[in-house]
mmCIF file of C-alpha atoms in Angstrom:
data_model
loop_
_atom_site.group_PDB
_atom_site.id
_atom_site.type_symbol
_atom_site.label_atom_id
_atom_site.label_comp_id
_atom_site.label_asym_id
_atom_site.label_seq_id
_atom_site.Cartn_x
_atom_site.Cartn_y
_atom_site.Cartn_z
ATOM 1 C CA UNK A 1192 7.535 66.037 -35.208
ATOM 2 C CA UNK A 1193 11.163 66.244 -34.105
ATOM 3 C CA UNK A 1194 12.165 69.369 -32.193
ATOM 4 C CA UNK A 1195 15.740 70.234 -33.169
ATOM 5 C CA UNK A 1196 16.222 73.718 -31.762
ATOM 6 C CA UNK A 1197 14.334 76.270 -29.692
ATOM 7 C CA UNK A 1198 15.164 79.790 -28.575
ATOM 8 C CA UNK A 1199 13.352 82.405 -26.533
ATOM 9 C CA UNK A 1200 13.328 85.175 -29.119
ATOM 10 C CA UNK A 1201 10.971 87.904 -27.883
ATOM 11 C CA UNK A 1202 9.471 88.909 -24.528
ATOM 12 C CA UNK A 1203 6.559 91.374 -24.497
ATOM 13 C CA UNK A 1204 5.466 93.079 -21.267
ATOM 14 C CA UNK A 1205 2.315 94.998 -20.370
ATOM 15 C CA UNK A 1206 3.994 98.310 -21.214
ATOM 16 C CA UNK A 1207 5.055 97.162 -24.700
ATOM 17 C CA UNK A 1208 2.557 98.305 -27.282
ATOM 18 C CA UNK A 1209 4.009 96.729 -30.416
ATOM 19 C CA UNK A 1210 3.793 93.058 -31.307
ATOM 20 C CA UNK A 1211 6.760 91.494 -33.094
ATOM 21 C CA UNK A 1212 6.410 91.415 -36.867
ATOM 22 C CA UNK A 1213 6.961 87.693 -37.221
ATOM 23 C CA UNK A 1214 6.702 86.015 -40.603
ATOM 24 C CA UNK A 1215 6.429 82.454 -39.251
ATOM 25 C CA UNK A 1216 3.237 80.789 -37.919
ATOM 26 C CA UNK A 1217 2.428 81.252 -34.225
ATOM 27 C CA UNK A 1218 0.689 78.896 -31.801
ATOM 28 C CA UNK A 1219 -0.419 80.529 -28.552
ATOM 29 C CA UNK A 1220 -0.985 78.919 -25.157
ATOM 30 C CA UNK A 1221 -3.404 80.498 -22.701
ATOM 31 C CA UNK A 1222 -4.675 79.393 -19.323
ATOM 32 C CA UNK A 1223 -5.227 80.331 -15.754
ATOM 33 C CA UNK A 1224 -2.231 80.738 -13.459
ATOM 34 C CA UNK A 1225 -0.714 77.435 -12.316
ATOM 35 C CA UNK A 1226 -2.553 75.361 -14.959
ATOM 36 C CA UNK A 1227 0.728 74.112 -16.414
ATOM 37 C CA UNK A 1228 1.405 76.211 -19.538
ATOM 38 C CA UNK A 1229 5.165 76.319 -19.025
ATOM 39 C CA UNK A 1230 5.231 72.594 -18.229
ATOM 40 C CA UNK A 1231 3.339 71.836 -21.444
ATOM 41 C CA UNK A 1232 5.649 74.015 -23.549
ATOM 42 C CA UNK A 1233 8.743 72.418 -21.976
ATOM 43 C CA UNK A 1234 7.316 68.962 -22.696
ATOM 44 C CA UNK A 1235 6.494 69.845 -26.312
ATOM 45 C CA UNK A 1236 9.958 71.233 -27.001
ATOM 46 C CA UNK A 1237 11.609 68.440 -24.998
ATOM 47 C CA UNK A 1238 13.415 70.787 -22.601
ATOM 48 C CA UNK A 1239 13.326 70.774 -18.838
ATOM 49 C CA UNK A 1240 13.241 74.446 -18.050
ATOM 50 C CA UNK A 1241 13.356 76.748 -21.070
ATOM 51 C CA UNK A 1242 9.869 77.984 -20.222
ATOM 52 C CA UNK A 1243 10.018 79.039 -16.582
ATOM 53 C CA UNK A 1244 8.002 76.801 -14.298
ATOM 54 C CA UNK A 1245 7.123 78.220 -10.899
ATOM 55 C CA UNK A 1246 5.304 76.957 -7.845
ATOM 56 C CA UNK A 1247 4.038 80.527 -7.420
ATOM 57 C CA UNK A 1248 0.932 81.186 -9.545
ATOM 58 C CA UNK A 1249 0.930 84.353 -11.637
ATOM 59 C CA UNK A 1250 4.691 84.308 -12.229
ATOM 60 C CA UNK A 1251 4.482 84.611 -16.027
ATOM 61 C CA UNK A 1252 3.573 88.267 -16.562
ATOM 62 C CA UNK A 1253 4.851 88.569 -20.121
ATOM 63 C CA UNK A 1254 4.166 87.096 -23.552
ATOM 64 C CA UNK A 1255 7.114 84.880 -24.425
ATOM 65 C CA UNK A 1256 7.816 83.963 -28.060
ATOM 66 C CA UNK A 1257 9.770 80.720 -28.509
ATOM 67 C CA UNK A 1258 11.105 80.097 -32.014
ATOM 68 C CA UNK A 1259 10.947 76.362 -32.766
ATOM 69 C CA UNK A 1260 13.008 74.664 -35.497
ATOM 70 C CA UNK A 1261 13.247 78.080 -37.202
ATOM 71 C CA UNK A 1262 9.799 77.193 -38.575
ATOM 72 C CA UNK A 1263 7.183 78.481 -36.115
ATOM 73 C CA UNK A 1264 6.621 80.056 -32.700
ATOM 74 C CA UNK A 1265 5.106 78.930 -29.431
ATOM 75 C CA UNK A 1266 3.674 81.959 -27.623
ATOM 76 C CA UNK A 1267 3.286 81.624 -23.856
ATOM 77 C CA UNK A 1268 0.584 84.087 -22.752
ATOM 78 C CA UNK A 1269 0.410 85.413 -19.159
ATOM 79 C CA UNK A 1270 -1.584 83.277 -16.742
ATOM 80 C CA UNK A 1271 -4.858 84.821 -15.664
ATOM 81 C CA UNK A 1272 -7.093 84.707 -12.628
ATOM 82 C CA UNK A 1273 -4.644 84.741 -9.708
ATOM 83 C CA UNK A 1274 -5.921 87.117 -7.033
ATOM 84 C CA UNK A 1275 -2.595 87.840 -5.296
ATOM 85 C CA UNK A 1276 -1.036 89.416 -8.376
ATOM 86 C CA UNK A 1277 -1.245 93.223 -8.211
ATOM 87 C CA UNK A 1278 -4.518 94.505 -9.617
ATOM 88 C CA UNK A 1279 -2.914 96.951 -12.070
ATOM 89 C CA UNK A 1280 -0.934 94.090 -13.632
ATOM 90 C CA UNK A 1281 -4.062 91.942 -13.875
ATOM 91 C CA UNK A 1282 -5.985 94.817 -15.471
ATOM 92 C CA UNK A 1283 -3.254 95.165 -18.108
ATOM 93 C CA UNK A 1284 -3.145 91.491 -19.074
ATOM 94 C CA UNK A 1285 -6.665 91.455 -20.528
ATOM 95 C CA UNK A 1286 -5.996 94.156 -23.125
ATOM 96 C CA UNK A 1287 -2.538 92.712 -23.845
ATOM 97 C CA UNK A 1288 -3.875 89.206 -24.514
ATOM 98 C CA UNK A 1289 -6.903 90.480 -26.423
ATOM 99 C CA UNK A 1290 -4.660 92.788 -28.462
ATOM 100 C CA UNK A 1291 -2.477 89.839 -29.381
ATOM 101 C CA UNK A 1292 -5.399 87.571 -30.300
ATOM 102 C CA UNK A 1293 -6.881 90.194 -32.584
ATOM 103 C CA UNK A 1294 -3.629 91.795 -33.779
ATOM 104 C CA UNK A 1295 -1.235 88.990 -34.638
ATOM 105 C CA UNK A 1296 -1.056 88.320 -38.374
ATOM 106 C CA UNK A 1297 0.635 84.939 -37.977
ATOM 107 C CA UNK A 1298 -1.451 83.336 -35.212
ATOM 108 C CA UNK A 1299 -2.574 79.931 -36.501
ATOM 109 C CA UNK A 1300 -4.241 78.521 -33.390
ATOM 110 C CA UNK A 1301 -4.792 79.088 -29.695
ATOM 111 C CA UNK A 1302 -4.521 76.315 -27.122
ATOM 112 C CA UNK A 1303 -6.596 76.914 -23.998
ATOM 113 C CA UNK A 1304 -5.273 74.951 -21.035
ATOM 114 C CA UNK A 1305 -7.721 73.883 -18.356
ATOM 115 C CA UNK A 1306 -7.147 71.875 -15.182
ATOM 116 C CA UNK A 1307 -8.893 68.546 -15.733
ATOM 117 C CA UNK A 1308 -9.714 68.337 -12.030
ATOM 118 C CA UNK A 1309 -11.741 71.555 -11.994
ATOM 119 C CA UNK A 1310 -14.829 72.885 -13.729
ATOM 120 C CA UNK A 1311 -13.922 75.919 -15.896
ATOM 121 C CA UNK A 1312 -14.481 79.112 -13.928
ATOM 122 C CA UNK A 1313 -15.612 82.573 -15.035
ATOM 123 C CA UNK A 1314 -12.114 83.551 -16.211
ATOM 124 C CA UNK A 1315 -11.789 80.363 -18.286
ATOM 125 C CA UNK A 1316 -15.165 80.937 -19.919
ATOM 126 C CA UNK A 1317 -14.305 84.585 -20.648
ATOM 127 C CA UNK A 1318 -10.993 83.554 -22.246
ATOM 128 C CA UNK A 1319 -12.723 80.881 -24.322
ATOM 129 C CA UNK A 1320 -15.312 83.408 -25.512
ATOM 130 C CA UNK A 1321 -12.595 85.954 -26.373
ATOM 131 C CA UNK A 1322 -10.927 83.378 -28.583
ATOM 132 C CA UNK A 1323 -14.173 82.469 -30.325
ATOM 133 C CA UNK A 1324 -15.063 86.139 -30.880
ATOM 134 C CA UNK A 1325 -11.575 86.702 -32.349
ATOM 135 C CA UNK A 1326 -12.411 84.025 -34.935
ATOM 136 C CA UNK A 1327 -10.484 81.093 -33.462
ATOM 137 C CA UNK A 1328 -11.578 77.568 -32.646
ATOM 138 C CA UNK A 1329 -9.806 77.103 -29.309
ATOM 139 C CA UNK A 1330 -7.963 73.823 -28.901
ATOM 140 C CA UNK A 1331 -8.606 72.580 -25.392
ATOM 141 C CA UNK A 1332 -5.775 70.924 -23.482
ATOM 142 C CA UNK A 1333 -6.943 69.447 -20.180
ATOM 143 C CA UNK A 1334 -3.820 69.305 -18.014
ATOM 144 C CA UNK A 1335 -2.840 67.277 -14.954
ATOM 145 C CA UNK A 1336 -4.494 64.109 -16.240
ATOM 146 C CA UNK A 1337 -2.170 62.026 -14.050
ATOM 147 C CA UNK A 1338 -3.856 63.506 -10.971
ATOM 148 C CA UNK A 1339 -7.261 62.063 -11.804
ATOM 149 C CA UNK A 1340 -8.454 58.452 -11.659
ATOM 150 C CA UNK A 1341 -8.997 56.734 -15.001
ATOM 151 C CA UNK A 1342 -12.637 55.979 -14.206
ATOM 152 C CA UNK A 1343 -13.250 59.706 -13.582
ATOM 153 C CA UNK A 1344 -11.580 60.891 -16.791
ATOM 154 C CA UNK A 1345 -14.648 60.921 -19.074
ATOM 155 C CA UNK A 1346 -16.778 62.662 -16.447
ATOM 156 C CA UNK A 1347 -14.121 65.364 -16.027
ATOM 157 C CA UNK A 1348 -13.796 65.862 -19.797
ATOM 158 C CA UNK A 1349 -17.578 66.080 -20.208
ATOM 159 C CA UNK A 1350 -17.771 68.633 -17.402
ATOM 160 C CA UNK A 1351 -15.357 70.909 -19.280
ATOM 161 C CA UNK A 1352 -17.182 70.437 -22.595
ATOM 162 C CA UNK A 1353 -20.601 71.135 -21.100
ATOM 163 C CA UNK A 1354 -19.396 74.222 -19.231
ATOM 164 C CA UNK A 1355 -17.779 75.785 -22.292
ATOM 165 C CA UNK A 1356 -20.462 74.704 -24.738
ATOM 166 C CA UNK A 1357 -19.772 74.852 -28.450
ATOM 167 C CA UNK A 1358 -18.385 72.111 -30.640
ATOM 168 C CA UNK A 1359 -15.020 71.406 -29.039
ATOM 169 C CA UNK A 1360 -14.994 67.608 -29.065
ATOM 170 C CA UNK A 1361 -12.693 67.385 -32.104
ATOM 171 C CA UNK A 1362 -10.105 69.715 -30.559
ATOM 172 C CA UNK A 1363 -9.759 68.292 -27.064
ATOM 173 C CA UNK A 1364 -6.583 66.752 -25.657
ATOM 174 C CA UNK A 1365 -5.680 65.474 -22.211
ATOM 175 C CA UNK A 1366 -2.111 66.016 -21.063
ATOM 176 C CA UNK A 1367 0.173 65.019 -18.205
ATOM 177 C CA UNK A 1368 3.473 66.846 -17.710
ATOM 178 C CA UNK A 1369 4.606 64.015 -15.445
ATOM 179 C CA UNK A 1370 3.917 61.158 -17.879
ATOM 180 C CA UNK A 1371 4.083 63.201 -21.127
ATOM 181 C CA UNK A 1372 0.786 61.630 -22.232
ATOM 182 C CA UNK A 1373 -0.847 63.737 -24.930
ATOM 183 C CA UNK A 1374 2.443 65.253 -26.111
ATOM 184 C CA UNK A 1375 2.635 63.411 -29.442
ATOM 185 C CA UNK A 1376 -1.045 64.028 -30.219
ATOM 186 C CA UNK A 1377 -0.637 67.773 -29.650
ATOM 187 C CA UNK A 1378 2.517 67.896 -31.792
ATOM 188 C CA UNK A 1379 0.705 65.939 -34.517
ATOM 189 C CA UNK A 1380 -2.090 68.525 -34.451
ATOM 190 C CA UNK A 1381 0.436 71.355 -34.780
ATOM 191 C CA UNK A 1382 2.137 69.570 -37.673
ATOM 192 C CA UNK A 1383 -1.237 69.108 -39.350
ATOM 193 C CA UNK A 1384 -2.017 72.830 -39.012
ATOM 194 C CA UNK A 1385 1.413 73.779 -40.380
ATOM 195 C CA UNK A 1386 0.729 71.669 -43.464
ATOM 196 C CA UNK A 1387 -2.613 73.356 -44.168
#
């Protein structure tokens, strides 16, 4: 897939009740704060900083809709699970994300990003279960693969699979923002879903 143009079209905050009435397919990206959602989106669209990357976890507090090639959207969901973000904001994210997962008419798939170096925690498991209950088959993207030794890769992947349970082996990618490994495979998967 060749990315020709991208624009940040819509930003939804916790106080916004209405989702955009998009007519194009949407692909959402969810994950805990600092897992690398913005880095993944920037890598997929081949831009350095369209999606804001921050060293401060919990910075993305909105849903950002990026229109890609005038054909589909990438939706960057707020990062979850960072304790230093104000509690009232954190309490609002859950309903906002859940409302989007159950309310969007164009949502084709949800990518759940997990840090390959860590076992999924309670927030990750809750997010995974939300997606499943909403009728999706979450596509797992294990990020930061460049930070783990090659001989530890399979063990780390198996740890994620066993913790989440379910049949996720066919929808599991490893990704490195530094080396861009996994980028083409993820784009191929998106292209495949667009063709369905």
